[in-house]
CSV table of C-alpha atoms in Angstrom, one decimal:
chain,number,residue,atom,x,y,z
I,5,MET,CA,-11.8,46.6,89.7
I,6,SER,CA,-14.4,49.9,89.5
I,7,TRP,CA,-16.6,49.7,91.9
I,8,PRO,CA,-20.4,52.0,92.1
I,9,PHE,CA,-18.8,54.4,94.2
I,10,GLN,CA,-17.4,57.4,94.9
I,11,GLU,CA,-14.5,57.3,97.2
I,12,LYS,CA,-15.1,59.6,99.2
I,13,ALA,CA,-18.9,59.4,99.3
I,14,LEU,CA,-18.1,56.2,101.4
I,15,ALA,CA,-15.4,58.0,103.7
I,16,LYS,CA,-18.5,60.4,104.5
I,17,GLY,CA,-20.5,58.0,105.2
I,18,LEU,CA,-18.2,56.2,107.5
I,19,ARG,CA,-16.8,59.0,109.2
I,20,GLU,CA,-20.0,58.9,111.6
I,21,PRO,CA,-21.0,55.9,112.7
I,22,LEU,CA,-17.4,55.4,113.8
I,23,GLY,CA,-16.9,58.4,115.2
I,24,ALA,CA,-13.9,59.6,113.2
I,25,PRO,CA,-13.8,62.6,111.2
I,26,ASP,CA,-10.7,62.8,110.2
I,27,LEU,CA,-11.5,59.9,109.0
I,28,SER,CA,-9.7,59.0,105.2
I,29,LEU,CA,-10.0,55.9,102.8
I,30,ASP,CA,-7.2,55.4,101.7
I,31,GLY,CA,-8.3,52.1,99.3
I,32,ILE,CA,-10.7,49.2,98.5
I,33,HIS,CA,-10.9,46.4,97.5
I,34,PRO,CA,-11.8,43.3,97.1
I,35,MET,CA,-11.8,40.0,100.0
I,36,GLN,CA,-12.6,35.9,99.6
I,37,ARG,CA,-15.8,36.4,100.8
I,38,PRO,CA,-17.3,33.3,103.3
I,39,SER,CA,-19.1,30.0,103.2
I,40,THR,CA,-22.3,32.2,104.3
I,41,LEU,CA,-23.6,36.0,103.2
I,42,PRO,CA,-27.8,37.3,103.5
I,43,GLY,CA,-28.6,37.0,100.3
I,44,MET,CA,-27.1,34.1,98.6
I,45,HIS,CA,-30.1,32.8,97.4
I,46,GLY,CA,-30.9,36.1,95.8
I,47,GLU,CA,-28.0,36.5,93.8
I,48,LYS,CA,-28.4,33.1,92.5
I,49,ILE,CA,-31.4,33.7,91.3
I,50,GLY,CA,-30.5,37.1,89.8
I,51,GLN,CA,-31.8,39.3,91.6
I,52,TYR,CA,-28.5,41.8,92.3
I,53,ARG,CA,-25.2,40.9,92.8
I,54,LEU,CA,-22.8,40.8,96.6
I,55,HIS,CA,-19.6,42.1,96.7
I,56,LEU,CA,-17.1,41.6,100.0
I,57,LEU,CA,-15.3,44.4,100.3
I,58,ALA,CA,-11.9,46.1,102.2
I,59,ALA,CA,-11.6,49.2,103.3
I,60,ASP,CA,-9.0,50.2,104.4
I,61,LEU,CA,-9.1,53.2,106.5
I,62,ASN,CA,-6.6,55.6,108.1
I,63,ILE,CA,-8.3,58.0,111.7
I,64,SER,CA,-5.5,60.1,113.7
I,65,GLY,CA,-2.7,58.5,111.9
I,66,GLN,CA,-4.1,54.8,112.3
I,67,PRO,CA,-4.8,52.2,110.0
I,68,ARG,CA,-7.2,50.1,110.1
I,69,GLN,CA,-9.3,48.1,108.1
I,70,LEU,CA,-13.2,47.1,107.7
I,71,ALA,CA,-15.5,44.2,105.6
I,72,LEU,CA,-18.5,46.4,103.4
I,73,LEU,CA,-20.6,44.7,102.0
I,74,LEU,CA,-21.5,45.9,97.9
I,75,LYS,CA,-24.9,45.5,96.7
I,76,GLU,CA,-25.5,46.3,93.3
I,77,LEU,CA,-29.1,45.1,92.5
I,78,ILE,CA,-29.2,44.6,88.4
I,79,PRO,CA,-31.8,46.7,87.1
I,80,ALA,CA,-34.4,44.1,85.9
I,81,SER,CA,-35.1,42.3,88.7
I,82,GLY,CA,-37.4,45.9,90.3
I,83,LYS,CA,-37.0,48.8,91.3
I,84,ALA,CA,-34.6,50.3,94.2
I,85,GLY,CA,-35.2,52.3,96.6
I,86,GLU,CA,-33.4,49.8,99.6
I,87,HIS,CA,-31.3,53.3,100.3
I,88,TYR,CA,-34.1,56.0,101.2
I,89,PHE,CA,-35.3,52.3,103.3
I,90,TYR,CA,-32.5,53.0,104.8
I,91,ARG,CA,-32.3,56.4,105.5
I,92,HIS,CA,-36.2,57.6,106.2
I,93,LEU,CA,-36.8,54.4,108.1
I,94,ALA,CA,-33.7,51.6,109.0
I,95,THR,CA,-32.9,54.2,112.3
I,96,HIS,CA,-36.4,53.5,113.5
I,97,LEU,CA,-37.7,50.0,112.9
I,98,PRO,CA,-38.0,48.5,116.3
I,99,ILE,CA,-35.5,45.5,114.6
I,100,TYR,CA,-31.6,45.0,113.8
I,101,THR,CA,-30.7,45.4,110.6
I,102,PRO,CA,-28.0,46.4,108.7
I,103,LEU,CA,-25.3,49.4,109.1
I,104,MET,CA,-25.8,51.5,105.9
I,105,ILE,CA,-22.9,53.2,104.9
I,106,ALA,CA,-23.8,54.3,101.8
I,107,GLY,CA,-25.9,54.1,98.6
I,108,ASP,CA,-28.4,55.4,95.2
I,109,ASP,CA,-30.9,53.9,94.6
I,110,ASN,CA,-31.2,55.6,91.0
I,111,ALA,CA,-27.9,53.2,90.6
I,112,GLY,CA,-29.0,50.8,92.6
I,113,TRP,CA,-26.3,49.6,94.8
I,114,LEU,CA,-25.8,50.2,99.1
I,115,VAL,CA,-23.0,49.7,100.9
I,116,THR,CA,-23.7,48.3,104.0
I,117,LEU,CA,-21.0,46.9,107.2
I,118,ALA,CA,-20.6,44.1,106.4
I,119,PRO,CA,-21.4,41.3,109.2
I,120,GLY,CA,-19.1,38.8,111.0
I,121,GLU,CA,-19.2,35.6,110.7
I,122,LEU,CA,-22.4,33.6,110.1
I,123,ARG,CA,-24.7,30.8,110.9
I,124,ALA,CA,-25.7,29.2,107.4
I,125,PRO,CA,-29.9,29.1,107.0
I,126,GLU,CA,-29.6,25.3,106.7
I,127,SER,CA,-28.2,25.0,109.8
I,128,TRP,CA,-30.7,27.3,112.2
I,129,ASP,CA,-31.4,25.6,115.4
I,130,VAL,CA,-34.8,25.9,117.6
I,131,ASP,CA,-34.0,29.5,118.8
I,132,ASP,CA,-32.7,30.7,115.6
I,133,TYR,CA,-36.5,30.3,114.5
I,134,ARG,CA,-38.2,31.5,117.8
I,135,ALA,CA,-35.7,34.3,117.1
I,136,ALA,CA,-36.9,34.9,113.6
I,137,VAL,CA,-40.5,35.0,113.9
I,138,ASP,CA,-41.0,36.9,117.1
I,139,SER,CA,-38.8,39.7,115.8
I,140,LEU,CA,-41.4,39.9,112.8
I,141,ALA,CA,-43.8,40.1,114.9
I,142,VAL,CA,-42.8,42.9,116.7
I,143,LEU,CA,-41.5,44.3,113.4
I,144,HIS,CA,-45.7,43.8,112.4
I,145,ASP,CA,-46.9,45.1,115.7
I,146,CYS,CA,-44.5,48.5,116.3
I,147,TYR,CA,-46.4,49.8,112.5
I,148,TRP,CA,-49.7,48.0,113.2
I,149,GLY,CA,-52.8,49.9,111.0
I,150,LEU,CA,-50.2,52.8,110.0
I,151,TYR,CA,-50.9,52.6,106.4
I,152,ASP,CA,-51.4,56.7,106.4
I,153,ASP,CA,-47.8,57.6,108.3
I,154,LEU,CA,-46.1,54.3,105.3
I,155,ASP,CA,-47.9,56.4,102.8
I,156,ASN,CA,-45.3,59.0,103.2
I,157,PHE,CA,-42.6,56.9,102.7
I,158,ALA,CA,-42.5,57.1,98.7
I,159,ASN,CA,-40.4,54.0,98.3
I,160,LEU,CA,-41.7,51.5,100.0
I,161,ARG,CA,-44.5,49.0,97.2
I,162,HIS,CA,-48.1,48.8,97.9
I,163,PRO,CA,-49.1,45.4,96.3
I,164,LEU,CA,-52.7,45.5,96.9
I,165,ASP,CA,-53.1,48.9,96.4
I,166,SER,CA,-52.0,51.9,94.6
I,167,GLY,CA,-49.9,49.3,92.2
I,168,HIS,CA,-52.2,47.3,92.3
I,169,ASN,CA,-54.1,48.3,88.4
I,170,HIS,CA,-50.0,48.1,86.7
I,171,LEU,CA,-49.3,44.4,88.0
I,172,VAL,CA,-53.2,43.3,87.6
I,173,THR,CA,-51.4,43.5,83.7
I,174,GLU,CA,-47.8,42.0,84.9
I,175,ILE,CA,-50.3,39.3,86.2
I,176,GLN,CA,-51.9,38.5,83.3
I,177,ASP,CA,-48.3,39.9,80.8
I,178,ALA,CA,-47.0,36.8,83.3
I,179,VAL,CA,-49.9,34.8,83.0
I,180,ARG,CA,-49.6,34.6,78.9
I,181,PHE,CA,-45.8,34.1,79.0
I,182,MET,CA,-46.1,30.9,81.3
I,183,ILE,CA,-48.1,29.1,78.9
I,184,GLN,CA,-46.8,29.8,75.4
I,185,ASN,CA,-42.7,29.3,76.8
I,186,TYR,CA,-43.2,26.3,79.4
I,187,PRO,CA,-44.5,22.8,78.3
I,188,GLU,CA,-46.4,22.3,82.1
I,189,PHE,CA,-47.9,25.1,81.4
I,190,ALA,CA,-49.8,24.7,78.8
I,191,VAL,CA,-51.5,21.6,80.2
I,192,SER,CA,-54.8,21.9,80.7
I,193,ARG,CA,-54.6,21.7,84.8
I,194,TYR,CA,-51.5,25.2,85.1
I,195,ALA,CA,-53.5,26.9,82.1
I,196,VAL,CA,-57.2,25.7,84.1
I,197,LEU,CA,-55.5,27.0,87.2
I,198,LEU,CA,-54.0,29.9,85.9
I,199,GLU,CA,-56.5,31.0,84.6
I,200,CYS,CA,-59.1,30.5,87.5
I,201,LEU,CA,-57.1,32.4,89.3
I,202,MET,CA,-57.3,35.9,87.2
I,203,ASP,CA,-60.3,35.6,87.5
I,204,ARG,CA,-61.0,36.0,90.9
I,205,LEU,CA,-57.5,37.9,91.6
I,206,GLU,CA,-59.6,41.2,92.6
I,207,GLU,CA,-61.8,39.3,95.6
I,208,ILE,CA,-58.5,37.2,96.7
I,209,ALA,CA,-57.1,41.2,97.2
I,210,GLY,CA,-60.3,42.7,98.2
I,211,THR,CA,-60.5,39.7,101.5
I,212,LEU,CA,-56.8,41.0,101.9
I,213,LYS,CA,-57.4,44.8,102.3
I,214,LYS,CA,-59.7,44.5,104.6
I,215,GLU,CA,-57.6,43.3,106.7
I,216,PRO,CA,-55.3,46.3,108.6
I,217,PHE,CA,-51.6,47.4,107.2
I,218,THR,CA,-48.4,47.4,108.4
I,219,LEU,CA,-45.1,47.7,107.5
I,220,LEU,CA,-43.4,44.4,105.8
I,221,HIS,CA,-40.4,43.5,105.0
I,222,GLY,CA,-41.1,41.1,101.1
I,223,ASN,CA,-38.7,38.2,101.8
I,224,TYR,CA,-38.2,37.3,105.3
I,225,TRP,CA,-37.1,34.4,105.3
I,226,PRO,CA,-33.9,33.1,106.8
I,227,ASP,CA,-31.5,33.5,103.8
I,228,ASN,CA,-32.2,37.2,104.2
I,229,ILE,CA,-31.5,37.4,108.0
I,230,ALA,CA,-28.0,37.2,109.0
I,231,ARG,CA,-27.1,34.9,112.7
I,232,PRO,CA,-24.1,34.9,114.3
I,233,ILE,CA,-22.5,32.7,114.6
I,234,ASP,CA,-21.4,33.8,118.0
I,235,GLY,CA,-25.4,33.6,119.4
I,236,GLY,CA,-25.4,37.6,118.7
I,237,ARG,CA,-29.1,38.8,117.9
I,238,GLN,CA,-30.3,38.3,114.4
I,239,GLN,CA,-29.6,41.1,111.7
I,240,VAL,CA,-32.8,41.4,109.3
I,241,ALA,CA,-31.6,42.6,105.4
I,242,ASN,CA,-32.0,42.2,101.9
I,243,TRP,CA,-35.8,45.4,102.7
I,244,HIS,CA,-35.2,46.2,98.9
I,245,GLN,CA,-39.5,43.8,98.4
I,246,ALA,CA,-40.4,46.5,101.7
I,247,ALA,CA,-43.6,47.7,101.2
I,248,ILE,CA,-47.5,48.3,103.0
I,249,GLY,CA,-50.0,45.4,103.1
I,250,PRO,CA,-51.1,43.4,105.5
I,251,ALA,CA,-49.1,40.9,107.7
I,252,VAL,CA,-50.2,38.1,106.4
I,253,LEU,CA,-47.7,38.1,103.8
I,254,ASP,CA,-45.4,38.5,105.0
I,255,ALA,CA,-45.8,35.2,107.6
I,256,VAL,CA,-46.8,33.5,104.3
I,257,MET,CA,-43.7,33.8,102.3
I,258,PHE,CA,-41.2,33.1,106.0
I,259,ALA,CA,-43.2,30.1,105.3
I,260,GLN,CA,-42.8,29.2,101.7
I,261,GLN,CA,-39.6,30.2,101.2
I,262,THR,CA,-38.4,28.0,103.6
I,263,VAL,CA,-40.5,24.8,102.9
I,264,THR,CA,-38.8,25.1,99.8
I,265,TYR,CA,-35.1,25.4,100.4
I,266,LEU,CA,-34.7,24.4,104.1
I,267,GLN,CA,-34.9,21.4,106.2
I,268,PRO,CA,-36.4,23.5,109.2
I,269,VAL,CA,-35.8,21.5,112.8
I,270,PHE,CA,-38.1,22.7,113.9
I,271,PRO,CA,-41.3,22.6,112.2
I,272,LEU,CA,-43.1,25.6,110.4
I,273,THR,CA,-46.1,25.1,112.2
I,274,ALA,CA,-45.0,25.8,115.9
I,275,ALA,CA,-43.4,29.0,114.5
I,276,LEU,CA,-47.1,30.5,112.8
I,277,ALA,CA,-48.7,29.6,116.3
I,278,ARG,CA,-45.4,31.1,117.7
I,279,TYR,CA,-46.0,34.3,115.2
I,280,ARG,CA,-49.4,34.0,116.7
I,281,VAL,CA,-49.6,34.5,120.4
I,282,GLN,CA,-46.9,37.2,120.2
I,283,LEU,CA,-48.5,39.1,118.3
I,284,ARG,CA,-51.5,39.0,120.2
I,285,GLU,CA,-49.8,39.2,123.7
I,286,LEU,CA,-47.9,42.6,121.8
I,287,ARG,CA,-51.2,43.8,120.8
I,288,GLY,CA,-53.3,42.9,124.1
I,289,GLU,CA,-56.3,41.2,121.5
I,290,ILE,CA,-56.8,38.5,119.4
I,291,ILE,CA,-56.2,38.9,115.9
I,292,TRP,CA,-57.4,35.9,113.8
I,293,ASN,CA,-59.2,33.2,115.0
I,294,ASP,CA,-58.2,29.6,113.4
I,295,GLN,CA,-61.3,30.7,110.6
I,296,GLN,CA,-60.0,33.7,109.5
I,297,TRP,CA,-56.3,32.4,110.0
I,298,ASN,CA,-56.7,30.0,107.6
I,299,LEU,CA,-58.6,32.2,105.4
I,300,LEU,CA,-56.1,34.8,105.3
I,301,TRP,CA,-53.5,32.3,104.6
I,302,ASP,CA,-54.6,30.2,101.5
I,303,TYR,CA,-56.3,33.3,99.9
I,304,SER,CA,-52.2,35.3,100.7
I,305,LEU,CA,-50.7,31.7,99.2
I,306,LEU,CA,-52.6,32.2,95.4
I,307,TRP,CA,-51.8,36.2,95.9
I,308,LEU,CA,-48.5,35.3,96.3
I,309,LEU,CA,-47.9,32.7,93.6
I,310,MET,CA,-49.8,35.2,91.2
I,311,ALA,CA,-48.0,38.0,91.8
I,312,ASP,CA,-44.6,37.1,93.4
I,313,ARG,CA,-43.7,33.8,92.1
I,314,LEU,CA,-45.3,34.5,88.7
I,315,PRO,CA,-42.8,37.3,87.4
I,316,TRP,CA,-40.2,36.5,89.4
I,317,ILE,CA,-40.1,33.1,87.7
I,318,VAL,CA,-40.8,35.2,83.8
I,319,ALA,CA,-38.2,36.4,84.6
I,320,LEU,CA,-34.8,33.6,85.9
I,321,PRO,CA,-32.9,32.2,83.0
I,322,PRO,CA,-34.9,29.3,81.3
I,323,GLU,CA,-32.1,26.0,82.8
I,324,MET,CA,-32.9,27.8,86.7
I,325,TYR,CA,-36.5,27.8,85.2
I,326,HIS,CA,-36.6,23.7,85.2
I,327,GLU,CA,-34.4,23.6,88.0
I,328,TRP,CA,-36.9,25.0,90.3
I,329,HIS,CA,-40.1,24.5,88.2
I,330,PRO,CA,-40.3,20.6,90.7
I,331,SER,CA,-40.5,23.3,93.4
I,332,LEU,CA,-42.7,25.3,92.2
I,333,GLN,CA,-45.6,22.2,91.1
I,334,ARG,CA,-45.1,21.0,95.0
I,335,PHE,CA,-45.2,24.2,97.3
I,336,TRP,CA,-47.3,26.4,94.8
I,337,LEU,CA,-49.3,24.8,91.9
I,338,ASP,CA,-50.4,21.8,94.2
I,339,PRO,CA,-51.8,24.0,97.0
I,340,ALA,CA,-53.2,26.6,94.5
I,341,ALA,CA,-55.4,23.7,92.9
I,342,GLN,CA,-56.2,22.5,96.5
I,343,ILE,CA,-57.4,26.0,98.0
I,344,LEU,CA,-59.3,26.6,94.6
I,345,LYS,CA,-61.2,23.7,95.2
I,346,THR,CA,-61.5,23.9,98.8
I,347,ARG,CA,-62.9,27.6,98.6
I,348,PHE,CA,-64.4,28.0,96.1
I,349,GLY,CA,-65.8,24.3,94.9
I,350,VAL,CA,-63.6,24.5,91.3
I,351,THR,CA,-61.9,20.8,90.7
I,352,LEU,CA,-58.8,21.0,87.5
I,353,PRO,CA,-59.3,18.3,84.9
I,354,GLY,CA,-56.5,15.8,86.2
């Protein structure tokens, strides 16, 4: 089987982290995949492919085998930039990430050291959720208000800033596609919902842009967090959607993805309350009162529905969309309709 990398480039990437300047790579072959890898949901929905590989090494005349994880971004799923992120930002993060070995953003692939045995997201306990929200608060605090510094990293997304006009066009195309291709969106209720949100997109974005910007993971939830079965530190993986924006966007995505695909043993209201407390203690000030938080939460959900979920849905195969529609309706569309009513006084047709 052919791989996107050259073996000598992979050997070069392994020498420094292993402290083995004489390392040679004798071969690469697929390994049997474990039941859990970070990012398996993203693979399922067609964002990328994951391969677990065994690297046969020779170090100072001694054979050794190392497990590696190859991630190949599917071009239609978006812009690659993860290798750049690992090279220039990952080592400065206050949280743990997988060890990057090699990659190529133009070709859309990344090789990291494979994790050991992991606890499946479905089996997370309360302490796992606590650790995850604590890490999110630490990440956001570290880069709080550092827009100018983060803007120097060219491959970070700017969902509310420099790419906004392009994004509006993408959202308009997605709305048009949904109404034309899926009967559920041709009915008056959801068609009106999307049209109302389009009319208010600038207002929604404007409110969110008033917040301090920080470094966002972009899709922070248990599927993208490697939790070692032996209780070691969590590693946050899959940074291809890393962005600059208000912290609440990461918090909303964490809650929405978790409640959509998992049955968390730790109530998300408690998890989010803990996140706010942790961030308040780290910042030494109250960041949001309840009224401010609730407003930002509502606007973030509306923004993510339009700017993240709709373009993603458009890229799904029809059969996968139909499987996912009930969750879309329950966790995104119906809450968005309620927010339109309470925040903007808009009542949708039945």
